[in-house]
Each structure stands twice: as C-alpha cells, then as structure tokens.
PDB file of C-alpha atoms in Angstrom:
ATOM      1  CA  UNK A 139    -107.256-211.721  91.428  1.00  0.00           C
ATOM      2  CA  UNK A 140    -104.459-209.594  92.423  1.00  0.00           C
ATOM      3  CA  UNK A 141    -105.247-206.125  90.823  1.00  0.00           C
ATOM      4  CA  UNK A 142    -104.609-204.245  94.056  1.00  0.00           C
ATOM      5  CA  UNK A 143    -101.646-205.873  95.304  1.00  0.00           C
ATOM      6  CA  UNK A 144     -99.709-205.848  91.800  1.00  0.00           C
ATOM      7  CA  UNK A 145    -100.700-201.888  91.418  1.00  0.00           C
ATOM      8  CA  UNK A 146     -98.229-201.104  94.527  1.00  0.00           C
ATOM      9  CA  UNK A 147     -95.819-203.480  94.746  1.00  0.00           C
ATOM     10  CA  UNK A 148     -92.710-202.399  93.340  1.00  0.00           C
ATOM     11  CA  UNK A 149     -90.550-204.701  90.679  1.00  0.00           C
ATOM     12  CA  UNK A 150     -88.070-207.122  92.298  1.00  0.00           C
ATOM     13  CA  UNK A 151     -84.609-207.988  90.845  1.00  0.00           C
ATOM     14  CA  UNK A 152     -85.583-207.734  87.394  1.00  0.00           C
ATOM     15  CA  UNK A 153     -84.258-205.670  84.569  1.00  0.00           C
ATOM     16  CA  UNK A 154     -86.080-202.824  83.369  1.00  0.00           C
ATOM     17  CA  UNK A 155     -87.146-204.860  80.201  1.00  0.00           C
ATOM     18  CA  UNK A 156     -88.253-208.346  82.018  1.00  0.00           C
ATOM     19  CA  UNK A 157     -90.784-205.786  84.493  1.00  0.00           C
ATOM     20  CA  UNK A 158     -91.354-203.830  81.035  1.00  0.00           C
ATOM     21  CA  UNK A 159     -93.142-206.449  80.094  1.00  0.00           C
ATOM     22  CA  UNK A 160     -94.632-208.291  82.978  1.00  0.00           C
ATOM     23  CA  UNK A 161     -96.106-204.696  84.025  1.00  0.00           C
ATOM     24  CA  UNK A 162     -97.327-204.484  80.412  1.00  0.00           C
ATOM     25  CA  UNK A 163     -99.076-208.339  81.111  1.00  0.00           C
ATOM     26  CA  UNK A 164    -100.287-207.494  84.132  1.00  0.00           C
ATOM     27  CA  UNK A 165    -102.091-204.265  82.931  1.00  0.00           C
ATOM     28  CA  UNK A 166    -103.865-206.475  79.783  1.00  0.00           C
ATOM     29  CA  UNK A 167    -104.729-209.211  82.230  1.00  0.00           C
ATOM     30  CA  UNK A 168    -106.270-205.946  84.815  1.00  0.00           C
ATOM     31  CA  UNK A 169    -108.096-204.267  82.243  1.00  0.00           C
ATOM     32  CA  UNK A 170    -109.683-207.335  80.940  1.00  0.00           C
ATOM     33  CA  UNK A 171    -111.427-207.695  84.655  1.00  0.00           C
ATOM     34  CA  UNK A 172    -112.394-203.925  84.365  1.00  0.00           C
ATOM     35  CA  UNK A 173    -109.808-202.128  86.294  1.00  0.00           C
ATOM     36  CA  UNK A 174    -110.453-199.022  84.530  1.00  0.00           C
ATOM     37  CA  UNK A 175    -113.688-198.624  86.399  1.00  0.00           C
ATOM     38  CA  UNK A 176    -112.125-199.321  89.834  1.00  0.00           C
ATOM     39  CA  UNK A 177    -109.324-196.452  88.663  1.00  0.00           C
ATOM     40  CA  UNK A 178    -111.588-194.430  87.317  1.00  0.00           C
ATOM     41  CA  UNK A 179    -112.723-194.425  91.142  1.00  0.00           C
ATOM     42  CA  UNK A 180    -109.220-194.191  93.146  1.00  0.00           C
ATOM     43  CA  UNK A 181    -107.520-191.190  90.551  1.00  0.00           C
ATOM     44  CA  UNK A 182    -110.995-189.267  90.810  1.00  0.00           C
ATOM     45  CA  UNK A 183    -110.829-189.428  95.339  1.00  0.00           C
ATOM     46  CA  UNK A 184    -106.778-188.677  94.942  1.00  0.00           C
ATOM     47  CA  UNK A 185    -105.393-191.385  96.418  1.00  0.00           C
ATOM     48  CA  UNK A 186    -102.382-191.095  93.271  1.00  0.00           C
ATOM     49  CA  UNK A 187    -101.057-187.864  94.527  1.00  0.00           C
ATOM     50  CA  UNK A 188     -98.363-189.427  96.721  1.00  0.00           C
ATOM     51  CA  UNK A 189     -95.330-190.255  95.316  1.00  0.00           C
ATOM     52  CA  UNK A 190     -95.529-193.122  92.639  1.00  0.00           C
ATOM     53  CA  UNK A 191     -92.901-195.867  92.581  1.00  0.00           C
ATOM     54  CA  UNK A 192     -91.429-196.908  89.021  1.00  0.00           C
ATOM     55  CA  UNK A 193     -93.981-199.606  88.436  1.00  0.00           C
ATOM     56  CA  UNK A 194     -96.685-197.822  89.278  1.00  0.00           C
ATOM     57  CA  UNK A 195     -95.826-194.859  87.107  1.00  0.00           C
ATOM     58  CA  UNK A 196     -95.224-197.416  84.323  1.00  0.00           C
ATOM     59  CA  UNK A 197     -98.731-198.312  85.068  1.00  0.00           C
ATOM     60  CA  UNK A 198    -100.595-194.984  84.959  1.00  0.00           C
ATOM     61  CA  UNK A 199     -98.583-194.119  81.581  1.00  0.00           C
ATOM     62  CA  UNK A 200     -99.987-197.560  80.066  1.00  0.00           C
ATOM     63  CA  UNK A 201    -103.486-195.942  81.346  1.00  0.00           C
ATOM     64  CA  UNK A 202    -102.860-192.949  80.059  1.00  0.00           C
ATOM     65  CA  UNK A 203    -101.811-193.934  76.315  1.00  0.00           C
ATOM     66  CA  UNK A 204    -105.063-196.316  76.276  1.00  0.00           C
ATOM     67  CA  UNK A 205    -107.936-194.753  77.807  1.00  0.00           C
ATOM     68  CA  UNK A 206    -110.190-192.633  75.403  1.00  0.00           C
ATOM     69  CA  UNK A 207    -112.130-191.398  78.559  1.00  0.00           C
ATOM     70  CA  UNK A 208    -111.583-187.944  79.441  1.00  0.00           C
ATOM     71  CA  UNK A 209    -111.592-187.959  82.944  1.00  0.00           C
ATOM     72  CA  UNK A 210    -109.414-190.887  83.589  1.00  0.00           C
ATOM     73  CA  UNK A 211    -107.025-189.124  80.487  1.00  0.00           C
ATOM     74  CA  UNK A 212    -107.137-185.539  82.957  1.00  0.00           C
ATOM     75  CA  UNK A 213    -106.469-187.334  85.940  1.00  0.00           C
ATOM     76  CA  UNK A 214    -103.993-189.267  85.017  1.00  0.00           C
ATOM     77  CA  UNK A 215    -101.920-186.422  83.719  1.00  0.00           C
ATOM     78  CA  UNK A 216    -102.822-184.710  86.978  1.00  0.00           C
ATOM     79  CA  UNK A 217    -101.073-187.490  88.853  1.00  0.00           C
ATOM     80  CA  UNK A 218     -98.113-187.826  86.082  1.00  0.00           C
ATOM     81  CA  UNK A 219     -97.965-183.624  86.647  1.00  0.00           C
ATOM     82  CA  UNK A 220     -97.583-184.112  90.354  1.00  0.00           C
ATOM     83  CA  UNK A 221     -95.145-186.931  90.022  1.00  0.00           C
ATOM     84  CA  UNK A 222     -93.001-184.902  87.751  1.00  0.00           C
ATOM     85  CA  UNK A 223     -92.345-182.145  90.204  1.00  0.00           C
ATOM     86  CA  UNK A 224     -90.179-184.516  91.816  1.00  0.00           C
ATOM     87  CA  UNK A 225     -86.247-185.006  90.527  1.00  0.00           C
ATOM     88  CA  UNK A 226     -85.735-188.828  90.835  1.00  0.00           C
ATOM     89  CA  UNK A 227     -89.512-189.308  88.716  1.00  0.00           C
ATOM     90  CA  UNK A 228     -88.721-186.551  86.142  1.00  0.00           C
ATOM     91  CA  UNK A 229     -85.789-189.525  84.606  1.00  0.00           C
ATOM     92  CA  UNK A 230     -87.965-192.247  85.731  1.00  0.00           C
ATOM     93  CA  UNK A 231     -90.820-191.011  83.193  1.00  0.00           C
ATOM     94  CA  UNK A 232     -88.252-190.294  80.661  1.00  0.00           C
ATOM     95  CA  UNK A 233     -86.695-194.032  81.258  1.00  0.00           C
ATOM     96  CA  UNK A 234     -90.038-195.155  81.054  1.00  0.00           C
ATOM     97  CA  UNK A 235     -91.076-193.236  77.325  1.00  0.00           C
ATOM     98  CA  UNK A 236     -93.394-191.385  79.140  1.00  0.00           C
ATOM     99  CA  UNK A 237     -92.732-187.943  77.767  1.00  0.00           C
ATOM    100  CA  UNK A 238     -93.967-188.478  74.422  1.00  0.00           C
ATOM    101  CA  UNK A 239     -97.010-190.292  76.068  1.00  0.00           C
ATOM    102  CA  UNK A 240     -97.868-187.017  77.562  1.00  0.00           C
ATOM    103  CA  UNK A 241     -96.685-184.804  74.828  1.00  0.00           C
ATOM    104  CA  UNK A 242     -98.900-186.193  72.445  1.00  0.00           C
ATOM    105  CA  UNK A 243    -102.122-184.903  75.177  1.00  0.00           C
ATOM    106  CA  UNK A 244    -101.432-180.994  74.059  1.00  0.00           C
ATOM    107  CA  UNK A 245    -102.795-181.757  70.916  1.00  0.00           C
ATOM    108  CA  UNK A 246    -106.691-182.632  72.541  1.00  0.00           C
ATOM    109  CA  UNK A 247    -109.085-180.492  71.356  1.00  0.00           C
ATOM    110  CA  UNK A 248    -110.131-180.835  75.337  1.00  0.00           C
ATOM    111  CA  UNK A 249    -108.810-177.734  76.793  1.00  0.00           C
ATOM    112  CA  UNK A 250    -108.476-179.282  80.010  1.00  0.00           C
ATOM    113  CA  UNK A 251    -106.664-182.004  79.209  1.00  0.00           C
ATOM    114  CA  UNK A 252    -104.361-179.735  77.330  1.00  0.00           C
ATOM    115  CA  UNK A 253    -103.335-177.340  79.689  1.00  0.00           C
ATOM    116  CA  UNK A 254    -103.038-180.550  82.341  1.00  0.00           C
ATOM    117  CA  UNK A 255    -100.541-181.827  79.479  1.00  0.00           C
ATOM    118  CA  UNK A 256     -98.363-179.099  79.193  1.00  0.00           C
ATOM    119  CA  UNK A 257     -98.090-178.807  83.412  1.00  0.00           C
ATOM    120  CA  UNK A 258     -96.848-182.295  83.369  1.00  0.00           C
ATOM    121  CA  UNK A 259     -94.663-181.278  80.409  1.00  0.00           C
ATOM    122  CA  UNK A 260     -93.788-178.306  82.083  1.00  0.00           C
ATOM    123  CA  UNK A 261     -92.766-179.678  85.451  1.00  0.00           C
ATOM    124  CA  UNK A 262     -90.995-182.417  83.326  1.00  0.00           C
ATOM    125  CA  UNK A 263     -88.624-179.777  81.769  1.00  0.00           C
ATOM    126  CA  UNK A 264     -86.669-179.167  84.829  1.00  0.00           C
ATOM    127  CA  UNK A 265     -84.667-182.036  84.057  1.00  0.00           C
ATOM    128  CA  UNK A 266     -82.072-181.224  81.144  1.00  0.00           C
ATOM    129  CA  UNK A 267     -82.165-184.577  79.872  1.00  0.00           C
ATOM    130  CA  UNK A 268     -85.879-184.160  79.723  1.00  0.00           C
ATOM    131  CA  UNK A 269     -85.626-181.051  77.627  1.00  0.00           C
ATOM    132  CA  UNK A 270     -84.300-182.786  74.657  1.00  0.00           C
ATOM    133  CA  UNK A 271     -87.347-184.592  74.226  1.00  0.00           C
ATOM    134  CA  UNK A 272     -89.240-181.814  75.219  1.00  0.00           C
ATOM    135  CA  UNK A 273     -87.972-179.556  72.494  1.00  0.00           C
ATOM    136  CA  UNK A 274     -90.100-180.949  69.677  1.00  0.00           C
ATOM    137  CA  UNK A 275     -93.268-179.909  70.630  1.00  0.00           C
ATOM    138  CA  UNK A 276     -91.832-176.546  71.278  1.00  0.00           C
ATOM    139  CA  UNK A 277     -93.098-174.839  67.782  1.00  0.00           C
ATOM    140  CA  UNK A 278     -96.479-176.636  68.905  1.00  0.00           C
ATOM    141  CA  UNK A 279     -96.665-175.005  72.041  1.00  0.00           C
ATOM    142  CA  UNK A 280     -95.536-171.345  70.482  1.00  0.00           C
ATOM    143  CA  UNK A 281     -98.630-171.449  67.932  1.00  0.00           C
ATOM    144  CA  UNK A 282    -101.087-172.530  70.905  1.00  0.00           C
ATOM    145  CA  UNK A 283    -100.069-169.978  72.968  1.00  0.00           C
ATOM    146  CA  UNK A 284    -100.167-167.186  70.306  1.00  0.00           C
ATOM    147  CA  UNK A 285    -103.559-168.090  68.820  1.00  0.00           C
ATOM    148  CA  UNK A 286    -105.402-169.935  71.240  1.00  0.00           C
ATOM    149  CA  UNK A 287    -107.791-167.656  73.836  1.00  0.00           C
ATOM    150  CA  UNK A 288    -105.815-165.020  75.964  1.00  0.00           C
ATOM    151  CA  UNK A 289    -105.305-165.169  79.175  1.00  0.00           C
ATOM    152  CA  UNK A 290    -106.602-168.932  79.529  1.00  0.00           C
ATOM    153  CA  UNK A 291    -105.451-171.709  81.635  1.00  0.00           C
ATOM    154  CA  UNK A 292    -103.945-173.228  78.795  1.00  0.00           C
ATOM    155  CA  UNK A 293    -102.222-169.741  77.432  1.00  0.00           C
ATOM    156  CA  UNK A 294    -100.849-169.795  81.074  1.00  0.00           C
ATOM    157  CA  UNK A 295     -99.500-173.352  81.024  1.00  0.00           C
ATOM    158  CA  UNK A 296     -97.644-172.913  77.798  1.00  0.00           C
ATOM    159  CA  UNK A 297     -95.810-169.685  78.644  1.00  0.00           C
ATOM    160  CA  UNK A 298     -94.589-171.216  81.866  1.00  0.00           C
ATOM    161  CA  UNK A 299     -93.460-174.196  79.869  1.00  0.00           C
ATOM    162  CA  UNK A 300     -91.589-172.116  77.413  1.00  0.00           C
ATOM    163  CA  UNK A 301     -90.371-169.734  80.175  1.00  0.00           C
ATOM    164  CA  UNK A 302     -88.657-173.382  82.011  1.00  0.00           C
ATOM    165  CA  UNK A 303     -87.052-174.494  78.540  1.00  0.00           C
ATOM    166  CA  UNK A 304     -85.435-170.812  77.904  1.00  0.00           C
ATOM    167  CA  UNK A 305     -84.087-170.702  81.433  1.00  0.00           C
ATOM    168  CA  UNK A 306     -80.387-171.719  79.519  1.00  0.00           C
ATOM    169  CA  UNK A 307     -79.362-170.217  76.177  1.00  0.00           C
ATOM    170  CA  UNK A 308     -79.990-173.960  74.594  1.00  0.00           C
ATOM    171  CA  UNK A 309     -83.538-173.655  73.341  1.00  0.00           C
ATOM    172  CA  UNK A 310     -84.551-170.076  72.840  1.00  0.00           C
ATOM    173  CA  UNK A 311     -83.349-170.247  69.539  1.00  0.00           C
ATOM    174  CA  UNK A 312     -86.474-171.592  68.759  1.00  0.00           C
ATOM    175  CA  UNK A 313     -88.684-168.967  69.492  1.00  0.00           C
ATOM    176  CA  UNK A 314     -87.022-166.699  67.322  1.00  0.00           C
ATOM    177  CA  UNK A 315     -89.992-166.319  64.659  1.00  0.00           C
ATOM    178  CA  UNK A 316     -92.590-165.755  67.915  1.00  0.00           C
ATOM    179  CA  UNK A 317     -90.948-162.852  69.215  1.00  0.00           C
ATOM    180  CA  UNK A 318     -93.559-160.034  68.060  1.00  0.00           C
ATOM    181  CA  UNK A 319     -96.225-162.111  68.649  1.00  0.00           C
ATOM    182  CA  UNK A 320     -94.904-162.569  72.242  1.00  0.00           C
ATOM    183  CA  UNK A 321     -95.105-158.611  72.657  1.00  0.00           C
ATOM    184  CA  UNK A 322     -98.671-158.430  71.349  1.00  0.00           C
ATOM    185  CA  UNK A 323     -99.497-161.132  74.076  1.00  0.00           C
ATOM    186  CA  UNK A 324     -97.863-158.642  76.141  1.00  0.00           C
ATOM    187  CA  UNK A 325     -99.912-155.749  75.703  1.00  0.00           C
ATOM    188  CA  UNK A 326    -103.022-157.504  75.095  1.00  0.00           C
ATOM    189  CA  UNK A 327    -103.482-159.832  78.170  1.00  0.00           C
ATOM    190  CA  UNK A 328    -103.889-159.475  81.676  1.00  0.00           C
ATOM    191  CA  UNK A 329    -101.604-158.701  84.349  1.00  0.00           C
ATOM    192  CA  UNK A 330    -101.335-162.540  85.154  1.00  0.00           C
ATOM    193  CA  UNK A 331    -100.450-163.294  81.335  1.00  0.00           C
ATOM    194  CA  UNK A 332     -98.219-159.896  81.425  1.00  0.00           C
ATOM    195  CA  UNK A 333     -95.988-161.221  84.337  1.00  0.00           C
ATOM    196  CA  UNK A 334     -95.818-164.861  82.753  1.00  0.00           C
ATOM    197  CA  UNK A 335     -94.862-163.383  79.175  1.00  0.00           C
ATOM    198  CA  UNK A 336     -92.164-160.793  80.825  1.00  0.00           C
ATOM    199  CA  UNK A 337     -90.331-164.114  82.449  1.00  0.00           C
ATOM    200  CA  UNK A 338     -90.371-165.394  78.907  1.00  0.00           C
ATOM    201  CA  UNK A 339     -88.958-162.312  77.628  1.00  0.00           C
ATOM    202  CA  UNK A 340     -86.426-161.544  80.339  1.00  0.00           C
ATOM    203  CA  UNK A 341     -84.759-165.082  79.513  1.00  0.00           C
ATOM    204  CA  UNK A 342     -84.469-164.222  76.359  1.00  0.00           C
ATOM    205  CA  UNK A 343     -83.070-161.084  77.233  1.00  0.00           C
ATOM    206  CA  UNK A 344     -80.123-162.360  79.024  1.00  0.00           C
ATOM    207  CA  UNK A 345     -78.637-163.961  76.124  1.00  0.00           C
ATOM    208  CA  UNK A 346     -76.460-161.941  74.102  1.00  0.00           C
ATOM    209  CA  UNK A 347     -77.645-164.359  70.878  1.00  0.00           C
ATOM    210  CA  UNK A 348     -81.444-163.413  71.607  1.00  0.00           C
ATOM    211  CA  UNK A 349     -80.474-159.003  71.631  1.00  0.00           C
ATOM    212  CA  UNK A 350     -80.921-158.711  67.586  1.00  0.00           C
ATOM    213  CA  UNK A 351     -83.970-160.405  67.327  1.00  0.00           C
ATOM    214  CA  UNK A 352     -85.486-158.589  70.701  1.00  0.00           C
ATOM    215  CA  UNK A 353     -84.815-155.390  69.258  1.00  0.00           C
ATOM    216  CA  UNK A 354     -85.439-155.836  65.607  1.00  0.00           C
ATOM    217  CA  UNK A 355     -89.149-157.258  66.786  1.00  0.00           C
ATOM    218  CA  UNK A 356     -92.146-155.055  65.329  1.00  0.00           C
ATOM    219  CA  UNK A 357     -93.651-153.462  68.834  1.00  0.00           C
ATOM    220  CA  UNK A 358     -96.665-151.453  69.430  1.00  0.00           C
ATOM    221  CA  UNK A 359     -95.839-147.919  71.032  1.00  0.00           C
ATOM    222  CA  UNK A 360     -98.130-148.469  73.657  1.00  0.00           C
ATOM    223  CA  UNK A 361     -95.238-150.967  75.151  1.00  0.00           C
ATOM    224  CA  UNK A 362     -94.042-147.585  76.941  1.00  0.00           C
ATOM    225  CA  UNK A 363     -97.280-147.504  78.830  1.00  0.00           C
ATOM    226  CA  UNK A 364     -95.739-150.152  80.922  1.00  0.00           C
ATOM    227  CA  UNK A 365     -92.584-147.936  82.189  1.00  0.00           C
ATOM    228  CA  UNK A 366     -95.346-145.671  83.520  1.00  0.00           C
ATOM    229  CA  UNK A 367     -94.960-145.132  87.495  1.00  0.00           C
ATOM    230  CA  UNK A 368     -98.622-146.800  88.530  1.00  0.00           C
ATOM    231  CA  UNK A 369     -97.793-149.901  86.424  1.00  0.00           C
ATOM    232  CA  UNK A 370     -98.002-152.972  89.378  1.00  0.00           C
ATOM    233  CA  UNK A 371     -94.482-153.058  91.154  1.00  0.00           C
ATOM    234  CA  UNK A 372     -93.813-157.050  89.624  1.00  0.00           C
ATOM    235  CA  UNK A 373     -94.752-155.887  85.956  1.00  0.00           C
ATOM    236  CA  UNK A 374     -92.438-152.617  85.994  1.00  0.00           C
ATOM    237  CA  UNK A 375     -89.230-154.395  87.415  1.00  0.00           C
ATOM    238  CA  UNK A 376     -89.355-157.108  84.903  1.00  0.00           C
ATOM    239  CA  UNK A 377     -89.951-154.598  81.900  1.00  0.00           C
ATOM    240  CA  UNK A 378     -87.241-152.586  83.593  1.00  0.00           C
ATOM    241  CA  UNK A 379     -84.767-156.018  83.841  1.00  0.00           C
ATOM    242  CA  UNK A 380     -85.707-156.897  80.137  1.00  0.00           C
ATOM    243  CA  UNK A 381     -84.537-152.947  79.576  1.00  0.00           C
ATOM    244  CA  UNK A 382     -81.491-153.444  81.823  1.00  0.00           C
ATOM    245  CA  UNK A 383     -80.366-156.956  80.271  1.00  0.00           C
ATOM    246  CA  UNK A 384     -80.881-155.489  76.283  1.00  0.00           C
ATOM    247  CA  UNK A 385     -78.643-152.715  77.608  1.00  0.00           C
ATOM    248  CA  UNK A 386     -75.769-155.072  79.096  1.00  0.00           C
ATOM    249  CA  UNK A 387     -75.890-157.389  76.440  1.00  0.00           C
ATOM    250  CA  UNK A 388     -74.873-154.645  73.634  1.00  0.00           C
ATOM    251  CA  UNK A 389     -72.969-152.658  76.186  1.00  0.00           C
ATOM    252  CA  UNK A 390     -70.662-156.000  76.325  1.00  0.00           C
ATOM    253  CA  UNK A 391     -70.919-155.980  71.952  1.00  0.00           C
ATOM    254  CA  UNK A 392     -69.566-151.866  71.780  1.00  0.00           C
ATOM    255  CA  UNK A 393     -73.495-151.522  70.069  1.00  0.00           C
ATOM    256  CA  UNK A 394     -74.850-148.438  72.184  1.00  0.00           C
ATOM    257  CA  UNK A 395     -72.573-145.663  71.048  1.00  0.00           C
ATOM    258  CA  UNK A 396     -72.992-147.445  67.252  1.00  0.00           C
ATOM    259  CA  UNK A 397     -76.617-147.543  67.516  1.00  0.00           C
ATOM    260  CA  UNK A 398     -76.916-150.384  64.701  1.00  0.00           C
ATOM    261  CA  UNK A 399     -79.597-150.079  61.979  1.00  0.00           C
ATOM    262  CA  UNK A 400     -83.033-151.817  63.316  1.00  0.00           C
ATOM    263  CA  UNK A 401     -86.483-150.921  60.995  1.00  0.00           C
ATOM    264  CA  UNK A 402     -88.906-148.165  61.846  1.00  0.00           C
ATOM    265  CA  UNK A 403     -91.125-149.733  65.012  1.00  0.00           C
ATOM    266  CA  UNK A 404     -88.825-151.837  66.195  1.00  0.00           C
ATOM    267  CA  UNK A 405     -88.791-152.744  69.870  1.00  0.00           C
ATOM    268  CA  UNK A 406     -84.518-150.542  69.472  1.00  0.00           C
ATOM    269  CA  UNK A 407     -86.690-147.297  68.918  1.00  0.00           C
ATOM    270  CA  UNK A 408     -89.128-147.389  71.813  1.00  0.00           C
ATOM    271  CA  UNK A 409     -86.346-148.160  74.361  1.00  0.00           C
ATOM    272  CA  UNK A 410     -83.799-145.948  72.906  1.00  0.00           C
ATOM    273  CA  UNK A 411     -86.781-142.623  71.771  1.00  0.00           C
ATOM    274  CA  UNK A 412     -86.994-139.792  73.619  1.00  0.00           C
ATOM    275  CA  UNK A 413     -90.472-140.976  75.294  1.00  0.00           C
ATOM    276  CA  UNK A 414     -88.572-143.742  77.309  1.00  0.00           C
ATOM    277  CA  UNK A 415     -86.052-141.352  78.289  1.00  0.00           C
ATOM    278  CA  UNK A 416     -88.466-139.036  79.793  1.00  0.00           C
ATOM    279  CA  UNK A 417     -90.176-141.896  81.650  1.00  0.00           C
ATOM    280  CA  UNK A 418     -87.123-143.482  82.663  1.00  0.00           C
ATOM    281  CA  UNK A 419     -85.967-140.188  84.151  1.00  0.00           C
ATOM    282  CA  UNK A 420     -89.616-139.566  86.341  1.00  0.00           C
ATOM    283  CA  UNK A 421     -89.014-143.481  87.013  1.00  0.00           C
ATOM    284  CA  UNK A 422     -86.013-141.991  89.612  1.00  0.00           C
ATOM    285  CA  UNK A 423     -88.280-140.552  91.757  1.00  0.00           C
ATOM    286  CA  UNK A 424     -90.203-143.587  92.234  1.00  0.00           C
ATOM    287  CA  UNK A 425     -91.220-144.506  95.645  1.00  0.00           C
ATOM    288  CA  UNK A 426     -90.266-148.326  95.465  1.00  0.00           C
ATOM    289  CA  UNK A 427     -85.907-148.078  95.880  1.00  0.00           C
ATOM    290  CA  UNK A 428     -85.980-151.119  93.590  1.00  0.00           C
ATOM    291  CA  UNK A 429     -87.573-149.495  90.990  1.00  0.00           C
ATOM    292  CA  UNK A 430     -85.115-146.600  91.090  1.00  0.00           C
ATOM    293  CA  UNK A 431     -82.006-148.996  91.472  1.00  0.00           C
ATOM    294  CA  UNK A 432     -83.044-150.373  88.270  1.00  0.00           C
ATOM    295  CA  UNK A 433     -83.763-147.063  86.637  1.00  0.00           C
ATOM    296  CA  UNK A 434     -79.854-145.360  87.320  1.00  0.00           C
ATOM    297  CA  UNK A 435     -78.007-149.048  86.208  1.00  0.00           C
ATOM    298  CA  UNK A 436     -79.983-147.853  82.812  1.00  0.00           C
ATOM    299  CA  UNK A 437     -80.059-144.437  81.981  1.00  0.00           C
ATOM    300  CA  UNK A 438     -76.765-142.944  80.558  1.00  0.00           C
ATOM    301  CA  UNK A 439     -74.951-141.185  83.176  1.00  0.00           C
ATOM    302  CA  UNK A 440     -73.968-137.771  82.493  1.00  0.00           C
TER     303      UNK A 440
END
C-alpha cells in the first residue's frame, strides 16, 4: 500500500484536472484501508503544520468535506488556517474550491470548529481574489458575531474576519445594517472585544461612503465614557482615530459648518455635544503626546 508515500509526493506533469482526479482516487482507495484513523493520529501530534504542497492540501480539503468526526474536522481547519497565512496557498485553496469547503464549517453548532473556520477564512481573506468568495458568508458572520456570546473565541474570530474584508472600501457596504449593533458590542464587551470592534469601526471610518451611516447609527451616551483620560492608551487612540477620520471625511464633503440633519441619539450628537467637547479639551493635557496629537488635529481651532 502506498498511503504514506502518495500523501507527500507532489503531482508530476499533469494538469490540474488529470491530479484532480487521481488525488480524488487515491483518497477513496486510502480511506477504504482506514487512513482516517492513521490521520486522525498525525493532524492530532502536528506533524501538518509545515507548509503543505498542492496535493497535499487537495488532500486535507477532501478530509475535511468528508469526515463527520470533530476532531479530525478542527484539526484539519487548524492545518488549512495555518496554510492560509501563507500567499502562494491562499490561491492554491481557492484553485482548489477550498474556500467554500471551509466556509460551510461556520455554520457547526461546534463552537470550536466555528471559530477554527472563520481563522482559516480569515487568514484566507488577505488575498483579494479570495475575498470575492469570501463575501457571501459575510451577512452570516455579522449575525454570529452580534448574537452569539460576547467576548468569545468565536465573537473574536469573526470581528477580525470582518475587520480583514473592510480593510478596502469594496465590502463594507455590507455591514451597513450592523452598524448600531457594532457600537453596542462596543460598549458591552471587554477591552479585547473593544480593541477588535474599534479596528472594525476605524475602517469603516476612513471611507467617505461609510460617514452617513456612522453618524446616523443609534449610540448609547455612555460611548463618551471611552474619551475619558484613564481609558487604556490602545482603546482611546482608536476611538480618537474613528473621531479624527468622521471629521476628515465631512471636512473633505463642506458637512461641519452645515451640520446635516442626523436623528436624536445618533452617534453626530455625541461627537459633536458639548460633553465631547469638554473631554476632548481635558484630553490636551494628557500625558501620552499621542493622545494629545490626536486631540488638536480634532478640536476646532480658535
């Protein structure tokens, strides 16, 4: 039998749809003579987390869509997760149809094998191309992050795969609708999930498109706690940077001296009330200088 030796050695002079499917016979003829036991063995002692050539990654993503067990399915994201975080594998696992393969994973009602879905996913969407396919299950992603429990593993692993596909203007479109719900996340969760929402929200801030929606959003007051001088130094400057890039983006549309209509509670009346002005101004006498660099690019010069 040569289970071992076909698992490593890489496809030779073929085309991509000839080793398509003589990878595809070779896994039916393997898991007849139970491979998935002696896998089940090598993923669980690590021996995956070098860099996978084509075939083998082919391999693993034929594992992946038909095992049923949980720990081969966790592992073998794992590896695809740690795979992905290189450039030349991120299109080979597109190539190969693998995305959709893993995207279908955030749907478990495993939590582990969720959040291990969405880092793969999320190390996937570096890659532009990637992105596109991406993009589908970003809705999915939005309503597990706003209503599953806060500040877990998988809350974590969905923000930072939202904050990678709204690092261009392309996508955040999309999370329009979530906005609010993004603030009450926000306020409600730890400093961890604060810092991880605040990247979210600070790409979306740059984005002249995104400014209406930002400051139209329904806001608890409380958001003004965070311009308070004891807030942590890496929550402060990113409230302060979502402050500064809202500012830019309708200094560059002549908004500020029109002061547009935006409802009663809106995110526009918190950073524009008095109460932010009087914090911004103690916020100059902070004792970090890029706190108070921040604080004078945003508070009207008299």
């Amino acid at each position: 039998m040569r289970a071992v030796a076909a698992w490593g050695r890489p496809p030779g002079g073929e085309g991509r749809a000839a080793a398509g499917i003589r990878v595809h016979r070779e896994w039916e003829e393997l898991r007849k003579h139970g491979l998935q036991a002696w896998i089940r063995k090598d993923l669980t002692n690590g021996s995956y987390d070098d860099i996978l050539n084509a075939e083998q990654l082919q391999k693993l993503l034929y594992l992946l869509e038909s095992t049923e067990d949980p720990m081969i399915t966790e592992r073998a994201l794992v590896t695809l997760g740690n795979s992905a975080a290189f450039s030349t594998n991120q299109a080979i696992i597109r190539e190969l149809g693998g995305i959709p393969i893993i995207g279908i994973r955030i749907n478990s009602p495993n939590q582990s094998i969720k959040e291990k879905a969405l880092n793969a996913l999320n190390n996937l969407s570096v890659n532009a191309d990637n992105q596109i396919k991406i993009k589908v299950y970003v809705n999915q992603v939005c309503k597990d992050v706003l209503s599953g429990p806060l500040d877990s593993a998988v809350q974590l692993a969905g923000l930072r795969l939202l904050t990678n596909m709204t690092v261009t203007n392309e996508h955040q479109h999309m999370l329009n609708s979530y906005i609010a719900d993004l603030f009450h996340v926000l306020l409600t969760g730890n400093g961890t999930t604060k810092v991880q929402v605040l990247k979210l929200l600070v790409n979306l801030s740059e984005n002249p498109a995104m400014t209406e929606g930002l400051l139209s959003a329904q806001v608890d007051s409380s958001f003004l706690s965070l311009f308070d001088g004891h807030v942590p130094q890496e929550i402060l400057l990113r409230v302060l940077t979502l402050f500064q890039n809202i500012n830019d983006c309708l200094r560059a549309g002549g908004h500020l001296a029109v002061q547009p209509p935006f409802p009663k509670g809106a995110l526009f009346s918190l950073l524009y009330g008095e109460e932010c002005v009087q914090k911004m101004k103690a916020l100059v006498y902070h004792d970090d200088v890029d706190v108070r660099e921040k604080v004078v690019t945003i508070i009207p010069k008299s």
